[in-house]
Tab-separated table of C-alpha atoms and ligand atoms in Angstrom:
chain	number	residue	atom	x	y	z
R	26	MET	CA	11.985	1.959	-23.354
R	27	PRO	CA	12.308	-2.182	-22.676
R	28	LEU	CA	15.420	-2.932	-21.356
R	29	ARG	CA	15.499	-6.211	-23.137
R	30	ARG	CA	16.265	-4.147	-26.051
R	31	LEU	CA	19.354	-2.551	-24.574
R	32	ALA	CA	22.775	-4.218	-26.526
R	33	LEU	CA	24.594	-5.315	-23.749
R	34	PRO	CA	27.355	-7.093	-24.658
R	35	LEU	CA	26.272	-10.883	-23.507
R	36	PHE	CA	29.313	-11.509	-20.436
R	37	LEU	CA	27.805	-8.201	-19.212
R	38	ALA	CA	24.140	-8.999	-19.064
R	39	LEU	CA	24.829	-12.371	-18.045
R	40	ALA	CA	27.744	-11.009	-14.834
R	41	ILE	CA	24.464	-8.782	-14.251
R	42	ALA	CA	21.994	-11.312	-13.903
R	43	GLY	CA	24.285	-13.337	-11.181
R	44	CYS	CA	25.179	-15.646	-14.251
R	45	LEU	CA	28.709	-15.625	-14.277
R	46	PRO	CA	31.293	-14.661	-12.110
R	47	ILE	CA	32.467	-11.680	-13.834
R	48	SER	CA	35.745	-11.974	-14.694
R	49	ALA	CA	37.126	-11.921	-18.016
R	50	PRO	CA	36.972	-9.880	-20.421
R	51	PRO	CA	37.343	-7.528	-18.090
R	52	PRO	CA	34.658	-4.596	-18.089
R	53	GLN	CA	37.141	-1.992	-18.824
R	54	GLY	CA	35.302	1.608	-20.547
R	55	LEU	CA	31.835	0.205	-19.715
R	56	GLN	CA	31.351	2.505	-16.019
R	57	PRO	CA	28.068	2.503	-16.640
R	58	PRO	CA	27.471	-0.207	-18.729
R	59	THR	CA	24.917	1.793	-21.188
R	60	PRO	CA	23.798	5.273	-21.344
R	61	ALA	CA	20.233	4.220	-20.994
R	62	LEU	CA	20.522	1.988	-18.624
R	63	ALA	CA	22.119	4.261	-16.363
R	64	ALA	CA	19.470	6.962	-16.563
R	65	ALA	CA	16.885	4.041	-15.792
R	66	ALA	CA	18.132	2.647	-12.962
R	67	GLY	CA	17.310	4.766	-9.521
R	68	PRO	CA	18.130	3.851	-5.826
R	69	GLY	CA	16.114	1.877	-3.831
R	70	SER	CA	14.514	3.432	-1.395
R	71	SER	CA	15.841	3.405	2.150
R	72	GLY	CA	13.039	1.290	4.062
R	73	LEU	CA	9.624	-0.439	3.152
R	74	ASN	CA	7.239	1.965	5.072
R	75	ASP	CA	6.333	-0.766	7.420
R	76	PRO	CA	3.483	1.444	9.822
R	77	LEU	CA	5.913	0.342	12.999
R	78	PHE	CA	8.898	0.821	11.413
R	79	PRO	CA	9.306	2.667	8.558
R	80	LEU	CA	13.291	2.132	7.937
R	81	LEU	CA	13.033	-1.100	8.843
R	82	GLY	CA	14.066	-3.200	5.253
R	83	ASN	CA	14.941	-1.769	1.892
R	84	GLY	CA	12.951	-1.400	-1.497
R	85	GLY	CA	14.532	-2.360	-4.783
R	86	TYR	CA	15.630	-6.154	-4.392
R	87	ASP	CA	14.340	-9.513	-2.600
R	88	VAL	CA	16.438	-11.540	-0.733
R	89	GLN	CA	17.016	-15.452	-1.777
R	90	HIS	CA	19.760	-16.599	0.166
R	91	TYR	CA	22.057	-15.201	3.080
R	92	ALA	CA	25.832	-17.030	3.161
R	93	LEU	CA	26.943	-16.017	6.415
R	94	ASP	CA	30.763	-16.767	7.382
R	95	LEU	CA	31.684	-15.925	10.957
R	96	ASP	CA	34.475	-16.610	12.987
R	97	VAL	CA	34.057	-15.620	16.665
R	98	HIS	CA	36.242	-15.286	19.227
R	99	VAL	CA	33.744	-15.668	22.340
R	100	PRO	CA	35.485	-14.423	25.340
R	101	SER	CA	36.092	-11.085	23.993
R	102	ASN	CA	33.427	-11.261	21.879
R	103	THR	CA	34.382	-10.106	18.590
R	104	ILE	CA	34.189	-11.545	15.101
R	105	THR	CA	35.262	-11.428	11.453
R	106	ALA	CA	32.837	-12.008	9.061
R	107	THR	CA	31.449	-12.117	5.321
R	108	ALA	CA	27.810	-12.105	4.846
R	109	THR	CA	27.222	-12.874	0.985
R	110	ILE	CA	23.922	-12.045	-0.120
R	111	VAL	CA	22.057	-13.243	-3.098
R	112	ALA	CA	19.069	-10.852	-4.201
R	113	THR	CA	16.554	-9.991	-7.053
R	114	ALA	CA	16.315	-6.931	-8.145
R	115	THR	CA	12.817	-5.772	-8.317
R	116	GLN	CA	13.584	-2.217	-10.222
R	117	ASN	CA	16.974	-0.867	-11.958
R	118	LEU	CA	18.977	0.048	-9.408
R	119	SER	CA	21.515	2.370	-9.397
R	120	ALA	CA	22.110	1.542	-5.772
R	121	PHE	CA	20.310	-0.208	-2.639
R	122	ASN	CA	20.400	-0.262	1.006
R	123	LEU	CA	21.104	-2.481	3.702
R	124	ASP	CA	20.293	-2.352	7.043
R	125	PHE	CA	23.266	-2.765	9.655
R	126	SER	CA	23.915	-1.009	12.690
R	127	GLY	CA	27.621	-1.377	14.572
R	128	LEU	CA	30.831	-3.236	13.434
R	129	THR	CA	33.409	-1.856	10.655
R	130	VAL	CA	32.881	-3.005	7.024
R	131	THR	CA	35.932	-3.601	5.289
R	132	GLU	CA	34.720	-4.323	1.785
R	133	ILE	CA	31.678	-4.941	-0.146
R	134	THR	CA	31.665	-6.223	-3.732
R	135	VAL	CA	28.475	-6.659	-6.126
R	136	ASN	CA	28.639	-9.347	-8.739
R	137	ASP	CA	32.532	-9.391	-7.856
R	138	LEU	CA	33.450	-5.760	-8.418
R	139	ALA	CA	33.845	-3.234	-5.785
R	140	ALA	CA	31.792	-1.451	-4.755
R	141	VAL	CA	31.246	1.858	-2.748
R	142	HIS	CA	29.362	2.381	0.323
R	143	THR	CA	27.876	4.734	2.913
R	144	ARG	CA	26.455	4.522	6.307
R	145	SER	CA	24.323	6.519	8.752
R	146	ASP	CA	23.510	3.875	11.141
R	147	PRO	CA	21.331	1.638	10.661
R	148	GLU	CA	21.450	2.037	7.024
R	149	MET	CA	24.118	1.142	4.518
R	150	THR	CA	23.857	2.440	1.043
R	151	VAL	CA	25.598	0.254	-1.887
R	152	VAL	CA	26.751	1.519	-4.658
R	153	PRO	CA	27.560	-1.024	-7.334
R	154	ALA	CA	30.098	-0.488	-9.843
R	155	LEU	CA	27.689	-1.263	-12.246
R	156	PRO	CA	23.748	-0.737	-12.170
R	157	LEU	CA	21.270	-3.691	-11.684
R	158	MET	CA	18.672	-4.686	-14.364
R	159	GLU	CA	15.294	-5.373	-12.859
R	160	GLY	CA	15.054	-8.710	-13.088
R	161	SER	CA	18.473	-10.031	-12.206
R	162	LEU	CA	19.823	-11.825	-9.610
R	163	PHE	CA	22.819	-10.155	-7.928
R	164	THR	CA	25.577	-11.128	-5.493
R	165	THR	CA	26.675	-8.893	-2.868
R	166	THR	CA	29.219	-9.562	-0.391
R	167	VAL	CA	30.104	-7.534	2.971
R	168	SER	CA	33.317	-7.840	4.868
R	169	TYR	CA	32.871	-6.877	8.257
R	170	HIS	CA	34.292	-7.094	12.003
R	171	GLY	CA	33.857	-5.913	15.934
R	172	THR	CA	32.617	-6.473	18.661
R	173	PRO	CA	28.379	-6.673	17.987
R	174	ARG	CA	26.173	-4.591	20.205
R	175	PRO	CA	22.736	-5.367	20.904
R	176	LEU	CA	19.737	-2.504	20.506
R	177	ARG	CA	17.287	-1.246	22.383
R	178	ASP	CA	13.819	-0.889	20.682
R	179	PRO	CA	10.667	0.490	21.745
R	180	ALA	CA	9.289	-2.777	21.201
R	181	ILE	CA	10.828	-4.570	23.909
R	182	GLY	CA	11.851	-3.179	27.052
R	183	PHE	CA	12.615	-6.294	28.804
R	184	ALA	CA	15.680	-7.561	26.247
R	185	ALA	CA	19.091	-6.350	24.642
R	186	LEU	CA	17.756	-7.035	21.005
R	187	GLY	CA	20.338	-9.216	18.184
R	188	TRP	CA	23.765	-10.217	19.421
R	189	ASN	CA	24.150	-11.063	23.156
R	190	HIS	CA	27.271	-11.541	24.470
R	191	ALA	CA	27.180	-13.224	28.258
R	192	GLY	CA	30.494	-14.364	29.749
R	193	ASN	CA	31.180	-17.875	28.185
R	194	LEU	CA	27.846	-17.169	26.045
R	195	ILE	CA	26.608	-15.872	22.788
R	196	TYR	CA	22.859	-15.783	21.892
R	197	VAL	CA	21.021	-14.042	19.295
R	198	VAL	CA	17.106	-13.019	20.065
R	199	SER	CA	15.873	-10.278	17.258
R	200	GLU	CA	12.141	-9.860	17.202
R	201	PRO	CA	11.643	-7.345	15.805
R	202	SER	CA	14.933	-5.261	14.701
R	203	GLY	CA	17.780	-7.037	16.260
R	204	ALA	CA	19.009	-8.833	13.112
R	205	MET	CA	21.042	-5.833	12.063
R	206	THR	CA	23.302	-6.128	14.728
R	207	TRP	CA	24.936	-8.829	13.535
R	208	TYR	CA	24.863	-9.052	9.786
R	209	PRO	CA	23.653	-6.522	6.968
R	210	ASN	CA	20.234	-7.448	5.738
R	211	ASN	CA	16.914	-6.455	4.356
R	212	ASN	CA	15.375	-6.677	7.928
R	213	HIS	CA	11.516	-7.171	7.622
R	214	PRO	CA	9.802	-9.807	7.914
R	215	SER	CA	8.064	-9.363	4.023
R	216	ASP	CA	11.528	-10.401	2.699
R	217	LYS	CA	12.411	-14.191	3.543
R	218	ALA	CA	15.076	-16.171	2.334
R	219	THR	CA	17.061	-18.990	2.909
R	220	TYR	CA	20.530	-19.456	4.816
R	221	THR	CA	23.476	-21.127	4.980
R	222	MET	CA	26.253	-20.099	8.584
R	223	ARG	CA	29.316	-21.336	8.971
R	224	VAL	CA	30.761	-20.095	11.982
R	225	THR	CA	34.455	-21.126	13.711
R	226	VAL	CA	34.801	-21.048	17.388
R	227	ASP	CA	37.659	-22.210	19.552
R	228	LYS	CA	37.028	-25.615	20.726
R	229	PRO	CA	35.060	-26.498	23.146
R	230	TYR	CA	32.184	-24.133	22.360
R	231	THR	CA	29.374	-25.376	20.515
R	232	VAL	CA	27.153	-23.528	18.022
R	233	ALA	CA	23.482	-24.389	17.432
R	234	ALA	CA	21.859	-22.234	14.861
R	235	ASN	CA	18.907	-22.747	12.660
R	236	GLY	CA	18.011	-25.916	10.549
R	237	GLU	CA	20.165	-28.284	9.715
R	238	LEU	CA	23.533	-29.009	10.962
R	239	VAL	CA	25.226	-29.979	8.280
R	240	LYS	CA	29.010	-30.732	9.063
R	241	ILE	CA	31.387	-29.657	11.979
R	242	GLU	CA	34.774	-29.557	10.176
R	243	GLU	CA	37.982	-29.245	12.718
R	244	GLN	CA	40.504	-26.572	11.974
R	245	ASP	CA	43.840	-26.417	13.319
R	246	GLY	CA	42.961	-28.772	16.388
R	247	ARG	CA	42.121	-25.772	18.308
R	248	ARG	CA	39.371	-24.413	16.675
R	249	ALA	CA	36.471	-25.688	14.380
R	250	THR	CA	33.331	-24.739	11.735
R	251	TYR	CA	30.103	-25.552	12.204
R	252	THR	CA	27.829	-25.616	8.854
R	253	TRP	CA	24.348	-25.087	9.647
R	254	THR	CA	21.642	-24.537	6.548
R	255	MET	CA	17.915	-22.920	6.854
R	256	ASP	CA	16.579	-24.253	3.672
R	257	ALA	CA	13.275	-22.956	4.011
R	258	PRO	CA	12.352	-19.090	3.862
R	259	MET	CA	12.973	-17.654	7.145
R	260	ALA	CA	12.563	-13.906	8.313
R	261	SER	CA	15.244	-11.906	9.927
R	262	TYR	CA	13.993	-11.423	12.979
R	263	LEU	CA	13.901	-15.590	13.060
R	264	ALA	CA	17.602	-15.799	12.618
R	265	THR	CA	19.384	-16.987	15.642
R	266	LEU	CA	22.803	-18.526	16.447
R	267	VAL	CA	23.573	-19.967	19.985
R	268	ILE	CA	27.444	-20.457	21.340
R	269	GLY	CA	28.563	-22.011	24.678
R	270	ASP	CA	28.743	-25.221	26.665
R	271	LEU	CA	25.704	-26.774	25.819
R	272	VAL	CA	25.101	-30.416	25.070
R	273	ARG	CA	22.803	-31.692	22.372
R	274	VAL	CA	20.151	-33.961	23.474
R	275	ASP	CA	17.413	-35.893	20.535
R	276	ASN	CA	14.222	-36.689	21.378
R	277	GLU	CA	12.237	-39.008	19.826
R	278	ARG	CA	10.915	-37.976	16.308
R	279	SER	CA	7.859	-37.425	15.944
R	280	GLY	CA	6.898	-38.708	12.197
R	281	GLN	CA	9.783	-37.105	10.188
R	282	VAL	CA	10.648	-34.541	12.411
R	283	ARG	CA	14.001	-34.879	13.963
R	284	ILE	CA	13.537	-33.461	17.501
R	285	ARG	CA	17.121	-32.020	18.910
R	286	ASN	CA	17.550	-29.336	21.724
R	287	TYR	CA	20.441	-27.615	23.580
R	288	PHE	CA	20.925	-27.237	26.939
R	289	PRO	CA	23.803	-26.008	29.138
R	290	THR	CA	25.902	-29.137	30.204
R	291	GLU	CA	24.944	-29.064	33.849
R	292	ASP	CA	21.189	-29.071	33.470
R	293	ALA	CA	20.779	-30.906	30.839
R	294	ASN	CA	19.063	-33.743	32.323
R	295	ARG	CA	16.531	-31.889	33.923
R	296	LEU	CA	15.945	-29.778	30.846
R	297	ALA	CA	15.701	-33.283	29.197
R	298	ILE	CA	12.736	-34.238	30.996
R	299	GLN	CA	11.139	-30.774	30.500
R	300	PHE	CA	11.355	-30.795	27.455
R	301	SER	CA	10.148	-34.267	26.703
R	302	VAL	CA	6.637	-33.390	25.747
R	303	THR	CA	7.620	-31.971	22.453
R	304	ALA	CA	7.063	-34.847	19.929
R	305	GLU	CA	3.679	-34.931	21.530
R	306	MET	CA	2.862	-31.481	20.942
R	307	ILE	CA	4.105	-31.556	16.848
R	308	ASP	CA	1.223	-34.480	17.050
R	309	TYR	CA	-0.738	-32.622	18.542
R	310	TYR	CA	-0.881	-29.244	16.165
R	311	SER	CA	-0.013	-31.119	12.954
R	312	ALA	CA	-3.124	-32.706	13.046
R	313	ILE	CA	-5.263	-29.602	13.522
R	314	LEU	CA	-2.837	-27.167	11.085
R	315	GLY	CA	-1.275	-29.089	8.932
R	316	ASP	CA	2.193	-30.630	9.097
R	317	TYR	CA	4.953	-29.226	10.577
R	318	PRO	CA	6.443	-26.971	7.983
R	319	PHE	CA	10.218	-27.893	8.649
R	320	GLU	CA	12.408	-30.899	8.642
R	321	THR	CA	13.675	-30.328	12.467
R	322	TYR	CA	12.616	-28.795	15.665
R	323	GLY	CA	14.197	-28.328	18.714
R	324	VAL	CA	14.931	-25.576	21.347
R	325	ALA	CA	18.140	-23.696	22.475
R	326	VAL	CA	18.125	-23.049	26.923
R	327	LEU	CA	20.344	-20.626	28.151
R	328	PRO	CA	22.014	-20.966	31.394
R	329	PHE	CA	20.550	-18.389	33.205
R	330	HIS	CA	16.532	-16.850	33.807
R	331	LEU	CA	15.385	-15.012	31.008
R	332	GLY	CA	11.595	-14.264	31.389
R	333	TYR	CA	10.645	-14.596	28.075
R	334	ALA	CA	10.651	-17.170	25.254
R	335	LEU	CA	11.520	-16.758	21.507
R	336	GLU	CA	10.232	-18.803	18.481
R	337	THR	CA	13.360	-18.558	16.050
R	338	GLN	CA	12.879	-20.357	13.522
R	339	THR	CA	13.450	-24.538	14.317
R	340	LEU	CA	15.191	-23.764	17.216
R	341	SER	CA	13.466	-21.507	19.846
R	342	ILE	CA	15.265	-19.903	22.972
R	343	PHE	CA	14.180	-20.374	26.793
R	344	GLY	CA	16.428	-18.969	29.801
R	345	ASN	CA	16.180	-21.875	32.081
R	346	ASP	CA	13.704	-20.736	33.632
R	347	GLY	CA	11.669	-21.494	30.795
R	348	GLY	CA	9.951	-24.962	30.981
R	349	MET	CA	6.668	-24.475	31.516
R	350	GLU	CA	4.570	-25.810	29.038
R	351	GLY	CA	1.765	-23.375	28.590
R	352	VAL	CA	5.031	-21.710	26.407
R	353	ILE	CA	6.647	-24.742	25.149
R	354	ALA	CA	3.755	-25.078	23.240
R	355	HIS	CA	3.607	-21.321	22.107
R	356	GLU	CA	7.012	-21.182	20.606
R	357	LEU	CA	6.042	-24.865	18.748
R	358	MET	CA	3.217	-22.878	17.737
R	359	HIS	CA	4.788	-20.110	16.548
R	360	GLN	CA	6.789	-22.379	13.647
R	361	TRP	CA	3.064	-22.657	11.455
R	362	LEU	CA	1.964	-19.161	12.529
R	363	GLY	CA	4.117	-16.384	12.830
R	364	ASN	CA	7.395	-18.516	11.455
R	365	HIS	CA	6.200	-20.546	8.278
R	366	VAL	CA	3.463	-18.177	7.622
R	367	THR	CA	4.556	-14.007	8.614
R	368	PRO	CA	3.095	-11.097	8.946
R	369	ALA	CA	3.291	-9.067	6.534
R	370	THR	CA	3.823	-5.388	8.432
R	371	TRP	CA	4.430	-5.647	12.433
R	372	GLN	CA	1.612	-4.052	12.577
R	373	ASP	CA	0.058	-7.654	11.668
R	374	ILE	CA	1.988	-8.659	15.253
R	375	TRP	CA	-1.420	-10.307	16.239
R	376	LEU	CA	-1.663	-12.799	13.784
R	377	ASN	CA	1.625	-13.884	15.598
R	378	GLU	CA	1.051	-13.526	19.275
R	379	GLY	CA	-3.097	-13.796	18.951
R	380	PHE	CA	-2.603	-17.550	17.531
R	381	ALA	CA	0.304	-18.571	19.939
R	382	THR	CA	-1.474	-17.798	23.180
R	383	TYR	CA	-4.716	-18.998	21.919
R	384	PHE	CA	-3.401	-22.419	20.780
R	385	GLN	CA	-1.047	-22.933	23.858
R	386	ARG	CA	-4.179	-22.972	25.565
R	387	LEU	CA	-5.908	-25.220	23.106
R	388	TRP	CA	-2.620	-27.731	23.956
R	389	LEU	CA	-3.220	-27.263	27.691
R	390	ASP	CA	-7.131	-27.804	27.389
R	391	HIS	CA	-6.495	-31.169	25.415
R	392	LYS	CA	-3.983	-32.254	27.889
R	393	LEU	CA	-5.308	-31.121	31.231
R	394	GLY	CA	-9.150	-31.770	30.031
R	395	ARG	CA	-12.178	-30.046	29.188
R	396	GLY	CA	-13.252	-26.790	31.117
R	397	PHE	CA	-9.624	-25.666	31.160
R	398	LEU	CA	-9.821	-23.288	27.955
R	399	ASP	CA	-13.164	-21.683	28.251
R	400	THR	CA	-12.854	-20.968	31.627
R	401	GLY	CA	-9.997	-19.421	31.206
R	402	MET	CA	-10.950	-17.475	28.397
R	403	VAL	CA	-13.646	-15.960	30.596
R	404	SER	CA	-11.437	-14.915	33.211
R	405	TYR	CA	-9.145	-13.250	30.598
R	406	TYR	CA	-12.213	-11.555	29.265
R	407	LYS	CA	-12.411	-10.070	32.367
R	408	LEU	CA	-9.075	-8.496	32.972
R	409	LEU	CA	-9.376	-7.298	29.456
R	410	LYS	CA	-12.675	-5.506	29.819
R	411	ALA	CA	-11.331	-3.888	33.077
R	412	GLY	CA	-8.293	-3.335	31.298
R	413	HIS	CA	-9.869	-1.428	28.454
R	414	ALA	CA	-7.909	-3.435	26.342
R	415	GLY	CA	-7.099	-1.687	22.422
R	416	PRO	CA	-7.473	-3.118	19.355
R	417	PRO	CA	-4.509	-5.647	19.153
R	418	GLY	CA	-4.391	-4.762	15.206
R	419	ALA	CA	-3.539	-1.043	15.607
R	420	VAL	CA	-0.809	-0.716	18.165
R	421	GLY	CA	2.019	1.286	17.527
R	422	ALA	CA	5.882	0.026	18.136
R	423	HIS	CA	5.731	0.635	22.137
R	424	ASP	CA	2.796	-2.140	22.605
R	425	MET	CA	3.161	-4.263	20.127
R	426	PHE	CA	3.945	-7.035	22.616
R	427	SER	CA	1.183	-5.929	25.015
R	428	SER	CA	-1.892	-8.231	26.208
R	429	THR	CA	-3.829	-6.459	24.217
R	430	VAL	CA	-2.358	-8.322	21.020
R	431	TYR	CA	-1.824	-11.625	23.298
R	432	GLU	CA	-4.858	-11.600	24.979
R	433	ARG	CA	-7.720	-9.600	22.889
R	434	GLY	CA	-5.590	-11.619	19.511
R	435	ALA	CA	-6.251	-14.874	21.572
R	436	TRP	CA	-9.890	-13.692	22.018
R	437	THR	CA	-10.456	-12.544	18.393
R	438	LEU	CA	-9.709	-16.631	17.880
R	439	HIS	CA	-12.016	-17.822	20.717
R	440	ALA	CA	-14.554	-15.262	19.305
R	441	LEU	CA	-14.527	-16.163	15.639
R	442	ARG	CA	-14.931	-19.670	17.027
R	443	LEU	CA	-17.939	-19.414	19.198
R	444	GLN	CA	-19.609	-17.673	16.044
R	445	VAL	CA	-19.042	-20.195	13.472
R	446	GLY	CA	-18.473	-22.882	15.266
R	447	ASP	CA	-15.503	-25.500	16.010
R	448	GLU	CA	-15.872	-27.195	12.749
R	449	ALA	CA	-15.919	-24.173	10.342
R	450	PHE	CA	-13.218	-22.869	12.965
R	451	PHE	CA	-10.605	-25.439	12.246
R	452	ARG	CA	-11.291	-25.392	8.595
R	453	ILE	CA	-10.619	-21.521	8.366
R	454	ILE	CA	-7.560	-22.607	10.132
R	455	ARG	CA	-6.099	-25.010	8.231
R	456	GLU	CA	-7.121	-23.183	5.134
R	457	TYR	CA	-5.102	-20.064	6.342
R	458	TYR	CA	-2.040	-21.542	7.071
R	459	ARG	CA	-1.789	-24.082	3.770
R	460	ARG	CA	-2.204	-21.000	1.401
R	461	HIS	CA	-0.056	-18.727	3.090
R	462	ALA	CA	2.776	-21.128	3.524
R	463	GLY	CA	6.399	-20.376	2.767
R	464	GLY	CA	5.032	-16.733	2.778
R	465	ASN	CA	3.462	-13.509	3.904
R	466	VAL	CA	-0.210	-12.460	4.903
R	467	SER	CA	-2.180	-9.294	6.236
R	468	THR	CA	-4.872	-9.165	8.602
R	469	ALA	CA	-6.893	-8.375	5.673
R	470	GLY	CA	-5.945	-11.641	3.927
R	471	PHE	CA	-6.458	-13.751	7.440
R	472	ILE	CA	-10.073	-12.208	7.263
R	473	ALA	CA	-10.501	-13.013	3.527
R	474	VAL	CA	-9.901	-16.795	4.227
R	475	ALA	CA	-12.398	-16.917	7.055
R	476	ASN	CA	-15.363	-15.271	4.525
R	477	GLU	CA	-14.473	-17.584	2.313
R	478	VAL	CA	-14.367	-20.879	4.543
R	479	SER	CA	-17.482	-20.052	6.371
R	480	GLY	CA	-19.428	-18.822	3.852
R	481	GLN	CA	-20.401	-16.228	5.758
R	482	ASP	CA	-19.419	-12.421	5.769
R	483	LEU	CA	-17.267	-11.621	9.176
R	484	THR	CA	-15.528	-8.941	7.788
R	485	GLU	CA	-17.566	-6.772	10.404
R	486	PHE	CA	-17.474	-9.229	13.002
R	487	LEU	CA	-13.527	-9.201	12.590
R	488	ASN	CA	-12.651	-5.691	12.180
R	489	ASN	CA	-15.081	-5.011	15.728
R	490	TRP	CA	-12.409	-7.515	17.233
R	491	ILE	CA	-9.012	-6.511	15.313
R	492	TYR	CA	-9.623	-2.808	15.116
R	493	GLY	CA	-12.340	-1.449	17.161
R	494	PRO	CA	-11.920	0.665	20.362
R	495	GLU	CA	-14.137	-1.259	22.179
R	496	LEU	CA	-14.198	-5.005	23.070
R	497	PRO	CA	-16.766	-6.264	21.407
R	498	PRO	CA	-19.328	-8.564	23.751
R	499	ILE	CA	-18.826	-12.508	23.568
R	500	PRO	CA	-20.462	-14.218	20.767
R	501	GLU	CA	-23.782	-16.537	21.609
R	502	GLU	CA	-22.365	-19.790	20.663
R	503	THR	CA	-24.117	-21.260	17.394
R	504	ILE	CA	-22.879	-24.245	17.872
R	505	THR	CA	-24.703	-26.953	18.396
R	506	ASP	CA	-24.012	-29.093	21.224
R	507	THR	CA	-23.033	-32.371	21.139
R	508	GLU	CA	-26.451	-33.999	22.410
R	509	GLY	CA	-27.462	-32.761	19.115
R	510	ASN	CA	-29.617	-29.762	20.784
Z	626	LIG	N1	7.467	-13.823	20.124
Z	626	LIG	C1	7.961	-13.608	21.461
Z	626	LIG	C2	6.895	-14.530	22.226
Z	626	LIG	O1	6.825	-15.327	21.519
Z	626	LIG	C3	8.241	-12.395	22.193
Z	626	LIG	C4	9.228	-11.566	22.282
Z	626	LIG	C5	9.344	-10.225	21.075
Z	626	LIG	C6	10.973	-11.882	22.496
Z	626	LIG	N2	10.328	-10.218	20.847
Z	626	LIG	C7	11.609	-10.874	21.726
Z	626	LIG	C8	11.700	-12.961	23.235
Z	626	LIG	C9	12.891	-10.337	21.941
Z	626	LIG	C10	12.512	-12.614	23.604
Z	626	LIG	C11	13.604	-11.693	22.826
Z	626	LIG	O2	5.816	-14.183	22.889
Z	627	LIG	ZN1	4.809	-15.497	20.925
């Protein structure tokens, strides 16, 4: 039966649709609202069947916005928080799941009515007082507190994922699964949403997060609340927060893009020099790929060695050992591919890491002069051959950040470039970025753009590079050289 034929009282229909705070008249005697809707509503699934992480993410809704309100006590690493999640139901829902690990939940409401919840970490099932209608917007609030604990993921041996605490510093590095250690969410890259974060800390801690710093409000002279907003869609693994003894250093802009960095106070001068290359890099990648996708960029540098960096949206995270130019370029480039154009599943991770690796070398080639890229790619080819590197598109959770993904992924792009020539290659990349900006894309989506833009059927060629068990041979260059031969 079509749902819009259900005779719901207007105030109730509006409340379910998220248009009204459900207050007066009180919803007495209306549980469930009508037997028909209750019968038609089922629970959302507890996972999205990601090939690598089947239980990450949840079915039945699509989050639009997260408003996270966190009160953080840094020395003891305790938080008191409320997450407000505005989502659209994609089916009639009698219940739905959020991904959430650890912490103590005190209260959940859905459309302002108390909801029942049960937990089987990291799944949390929420049963709203009234079922939710397909297509309606609904608002969930989750109040919680405790000490967030980072988690171990098979994908990453070298980092504890999510909320990390180190003395006077808190930082969040989540890729792929860690976002659920600090706020309840739909923890899958396919459900991107905008964010507001309001974070209250004792002075003199500084709070850095994704997007724009809208205001800093003094609380009783002792505390301050930082409000950050991320107005472009963002995957949960890219949400971050860094709280510590940090100074903000602004660089000169690149066009419209403001550049703000957060450095450990004692190291700020040295780091400001290392990262001053950012504006020039934004100009370079904007020229190749299309405009930088966000209003702001910058990095947060932690006051210790990290041995890795992460492309958290508009605010990449580095250790104080992380000023190598190739890595700076790599994390910046991810803002276009990875962050604004995001893999549909974790098995498409080579679309992130292969591109960022190849394009970091394009920057170095541009900077250091011709030959850097070609020579480098030939030596990587030998390493891949010697190491019997498997297909980058068919990895499991334990090797999703392996050299197969980074280096054979990068080689897949280099091979495509040799196959179709520079001009068609860069047209493919630009169109791929333009078409999927703000959204998600699968490997098949990339191949489709390559075929369409080049006017050739590259499916088998690319499939061999992406999925073939053997490393394909280096294509003969088809480009006519600059002397016209
Ligand atoms: N995406 C990171 C890169 O740019 C690698 C990475 C994945 C990572 N997960 C992480 C880094 C977690 C730090 C923490 O290559
Ligand atoms: Zn990367």
